[in-house]
XYZ file of C-alpha atoms in Angstrom:
281
model
C 0.022 0.108 -0.236
C 3.450 2.005 0.232
C 3.464 3.115 3.253
C 5.695 2.934 5.857
C 6.687 -1.534 7.023
C 5.522 -1.568 10.479
C 8.255 -2.364 12.889
C 8.167 -5.941 13.784
C 8.164 -7.264 17.240
C 6.399 -10.495 18.499
C 2.553 -12.120 18.938
C 2.870 -13.705 21.797
C -0.017 -15.123 21.534
C 1.110 -17.071 18.879
C 2.757 -20.310 18.538
C 4.716 -20.718 15.669
C 5.740 -24.302 14.204
C 7.412 -26.195 16.294
C 6.558 -23.592 19.442
C 8.291 -20.987 17.120
C 8.087 -17.112 17.343
C 5.872 -15.249 15.827
C 7.322 -13.049 14.310
C 6.051 -9.783 12.808
C 8.215 -7.298 10.390
C 11.654 -8.119 9.291
C 14.043 -6.497 11.409
C 16.751 -6.482 8.591
C 14.783 -4.102 6.855
C 16.574 -0.844 8.174
C 20.086 -3.270 8.202
C 23.245 -2.193 5.393
C 23.676 -5.204 2.602
C 26.742 -3.717 1.321
C 26.939 -6.427 -1.014
C 24.301 -5.849 -3.603
C 25.831 -3.225 -4.914
C 28.023 -5.116 -5.598
C 26.093 -7.347 -6.673
C 24.232 -6.118 -9.418
C 27.741 -4.390 -10.687
C 28.981 -7.344 -11.410
C 25.617 -8.112 -13.329
C 26.352 -5.320 -15.859
C 29.895 -6.373 -16.610
C 27.999 -9.685 -17.812
C 24.964 -7.752 -19.166
C 28.156 -5.636 -21.291
C 30.064 -8.528 -21.722
C 26.466 -10.086 -23.435
C 26.036 -6.612 -25.337
C 23.031 -5.514 -23.894
C 24.024 -3.315 -20.746
C 20.973 -1.285 -20.797
C 21.749 2.632 -20.759
C 19.612 3.108 -17.503
C 22.566 1.277 -15.317
C 24.867 1.632 -17.272
C 24.706 5.649 -16.224
C 24.205 4.661 -12.906
C 27.299 2.051 -13.165
C 29.510 5.468 -11.887
C 27.843 5.916 -8.745
C 27.471 2.636 -7.873
C 30.808 1.752 -7.869
C 31.567 5.773 -5.579
C 29.227 4.623 -3.345
C 31.493 1.541 -2.959
C 34.374 3.046 -2.774
C 33.010 4.692 0.438
C 30.743 2.159 2.240
C 33.307 -0.314 2.334
C 35.048 0.549 4.562
C 32.346 0.398 6.563
C 31.030 -2.114 9.000
C 27.771 -4.077 7.686
C 24.696 -6.765 8.958
C 26.307 -9.292 6.221
C 24.355 -11.014 3.106
C 22.658 -13.478 6.489
C 20.815 -10.043 8.205
C 22.810 -11.096 11.360
C 20.634 -9.112 14.409
C 22.997 -6.207 16.546
C 25.820 -4.485 15.554
C 27.653 -3.860 12.431
C 30.728 -6.035 11.919
C 32.744 -6.290 9.043
C 31.780 -9.442 7.258
C 34.149 -10.682 4.689
C 31.920 -11.459 2.775
C 30.853 -7.659 2.269
C 34.228 -7.105 1.599
C 35.157 -9.177 -1.388
C 31.147 -8.321 -3.614
C 32.776 -4.656 -2.682
C 36.240 -6.026 -5.024
C 33.961 -7.794 -7.617
C 31.857 -4.916 -7.686
C 35.085 -2.325 -8.202
C 36.087 -4.469 -10.663
C 33.821 -5.655 -12.884
C 32.842 -1.355 -12.804
C 36.752 -1.078 -13.461
C 36.147 -3.913 -16.047
C 33.563 -1.344 -17.919
C 35.645 2.129 -17.562
C 38.625 0.066 -19.327
C 36.194 -0.822 -22.228
C 35.178 2.647 -22.730
C 31.669 1.491 -22.076
C 31.744 4.522 -18.895
C 32.162 8.034 -18.829
C 34.063 9.031 -15.419
C 36.578 8.058 -13.086
C 38.564 5.849 -12.459
C 40.456 6.390 -9.825
C 39.379 6.494 -6.109
C 37.639 2.827 -7.043
C 41.192 1.519 -8.453
C 42.113 2.692 -4.831
C 40.061 1.556 -3.053
C 40.046 -2.400 -4.337
C 44.109 -2.111 -3.619
C 42.980 -1.036 0.174
C 40.014 -3.494 0.071
C 42.179 -6.377 -1.205
C 45.783 -5.493 0.999
C 41.911 -6.319 3.890
C 41.157 -9.223 2.849
C 44.781 -10.376 2.376
C 45.641 -8.843 5.989
C 42.985 -9.106 8.232
C 40.174 -11.616 6.558
C 42.199 -14.397 6.240
C 42.966 -18.039 9.316
C 46.182 -20.096 10.142
C 46.269 -21.773 7.096
C 46.257 -19.999 4.791
C 41.439 -20.300 4.516
C 39.681 -17.474 4.847
C 37.119 -16.727 7.276
C 34.498 -14.746 8.348
C 34.676 -11.630 9.937
C 37.971 -9.748 10.116
C 40.241 -10.028 12.715
C 37.779 -13.406 13.908
C 38.206 -16.759 13.126
C 34.677 -19.001 12.535
C 33.668 -19.527 8.803
C 30.554 -18.933 7.394
C 29.271 -20.098 4.018
C 28.821 -17.224 2.513
C 33.130 -17.229 1.428
C 32.002 -19.577 -1.185
C 31.308 -16.792 -3.094
C 35.563 -15.585 -3.298
C 35.017 -18.430 -6.054
C 32.288 -17.156 -8.119
C 33.512 -14.068 -8.385
C 37.109 -15.050 -8.927
C 38.462 -13.373 -5.557
C 42.375 -14.691 -5.962
C 44.065 -17.026 -3.222
C 47.378 -16.640 -2.023
C 49.842 -19.104 -4.414
C 50.621 -19.720 -0.983
C 47.621 -21.153 0.492
C 45.850 -23.876 -1.382
C 43.055 -23.121 -3.674
C 40.891 -25.432 -1.629
C 41.461 -23.975 1.078
C 38.444 -21.946 2.491
C 36.003 -25.135 0.554
C 37.347 -27.383 2.399
C 36.528 -25.589 6.056
C 33.215 -24.477 5.176
C 32.289 -27.413 4.192
C 33.901 -29.250 7.026
C 32.729 -27.145 9.549
C 28.341 -25.979 8.609
C 28.077 -29.472 5.790
C 25.524 -30.923 6.580
C 24.702 -33.644 3.478
C 24.584 -31.523 1.172
C 23.672 -28.388 1.946
C 25.653 -26.139 4.549
C 24.817 -23.920 6.914
C 25.208 -20.189 8.091
C 27.262 -20.104 9.930
C 29.185 -21.855 13.413
C 28.129 -20.291 16.305
C 25.045 -18.998 15.776
C 24.650 -15.498 16.054
C 21.857 -14.610 15.708
C 19.629 -15.168 19.987
C 17.341 -17.430 18.381
C 16.787 -20.245 20.202
C 16.259 -22.631 16.590
C 18.818 -22.208 14.750
C 17.940 -22.575 11.245
C 17.603 -25.478 9.220
C 21.202 -25.525 6.604
C 20.104 -23.558 2.890
C 19.950 -25.397 -0.102
C 21.471 -22.530 -2.568
C 25.044 -22.191 0.070
C 25.046 -26.062 -0.859
C 24.931 -25.622 -4.913
C 27.697 -22.800 -4.602
C 29.752 -25.119 -2.752
C 29.202 -26.984 -6.091
C 30.377 -24.367 -7.497
C 33.758 -24.290 -6.361
C 34.414 -27.371 -6.483
C 33.645 -27.942 -10.488
C 36.298 -24.532 -10.328
C 38.410 -26.553 -8.459
C 38.455 -29.661 -10.399
C 36.627 -31.755 -8.381
C 33.379 -32.655 -10.692
C 32.452 -36.527 -9.761
C 31.989 -33.924 -5.845
C 30.206 -31.037 -7.418
C 27.406 -33.908 -9.739
C 26.750 -35.245 -6.777
C 25.530 -33.120 -4.710
C 24.006 -31.471 -7.334
C 22.282 -34.322 -8.171
C 21.359 -35.224 -3.883
C 19.622 -31.944 -3.519
C 17.786 -32.005 -6.792
C 16.176 -34.906 -4.715
C 15.007 -32.936 -2.029
C 12.728 -30.679 -4.176
C 8.246 -31.032 -4.398
C 6.608 -32.850 -6.699
C 7.026 -30.110 -9.368
C 10.141 -29.977 -8.554
C 11.363 -26.934 -6.415
C 13.239 -25.575 -4.195
C 12.815 -23.761 -0.888
C 15.039 -21.446 0.559
C 16.794 -23.981 3.564
C 15.515 -27.676 4.190
C 15.271 -29.986 6.448
C 18.511 -33.068 4.959
C 17.594 -35.598 8.231
C 13.694 -35.908 6.764
C 13.659 -33.833 3.346
C 11.367 -31.456 3.886
C 11.370 -28.004 2.439
C 11.591 -24.243 4.542
C 10.836 -20.979 4.026
C 10.381 -19.616 1.154
C 9.608 -21.801 -1.062
C 10.332 -21.439 -3.819
C 13.355 -19.621 -3.712
C 14.673 -17.528 -7.274
C 18.766 -17.505 -5.525
C 18.436 -21.616 -5.039
C 17.438 -21.663 -8.655
C 19.612 -18.980 -9.831
C 22.262 -20.858 -7.715
C 21.048 -24.141 -9.226
C 20.739 -23.662 -12.961
C 24.896 -22.636 -12.045
C 25.735 -25.560 -10.004
C 24.520 -27.697 -13.799
C 26.478 -25.602 -16.147
C 29.771 -25.505 -13.729
C 29.772 -28.670 -12.938
C 28.804 -29.922 -17.077
C 30.622 -27.491 -18.597
C 30.789 -29.646 -21.496
C 27.522 -32.257 -21.684
C 24.527 -30.045 -22.171
C 23.048 -33.028 -22.917
C 23.828 -34.384 -18.747
C 23.115 -31.537 -17.930
C 19.157 -32.096 -19.726
């Protein structure tokens, strides 16, 4: 209706599934997520490469890149919309890095009319920050700068081509994420739970498919294909996927169907069967 969103509040007289708290509104509506602008700039680059970048989006790229070059120095709430204080999430920094790199590529290809100097400077600062404060002892990426815990969103580094230092095994981040957060073919968001909610979230479907893309990119095609097939078996009657799932029972939870899960499935299939389109079908 165009009105203001309601403040998030709980309905104490109602009980949700398994006794979960029933809430109205969404506390994340007032949060900031730096990764979204980076995703949009990566989209602009992909559309440009395909020869179909809309002029309206092209005109916005310099402003988006300038905003990221300034905002990426700040903490945010991250892709999982974690409640509480903002933090310097490594995934947010990586997606800001990817967005700035995409904007710089557009500028280098003379597809923009703007100075890219501020973007280039912040790109270097972000990489130095991630490498100096965003890796654990074995070289794997960590969830938050200067903190040693892992997060499924770190797999985005493989998706956007974030560079791995020569001294670090390419699979270091993937192996730790899957080792600590893997639940069947899916992944928990992070450990420990950070939201202060007594009911932990079920593992995410799209995060499991990000793992499949990473496995395929590292040459682990059999593992990637097995994971994808296991995820597909979780689909509902029409084969659709939700946001999260109970791996034990196969029950689908969260938003259903969810675009992000299906987009991740398509990208994972294309990565796992790169030269076998008939198999992917």
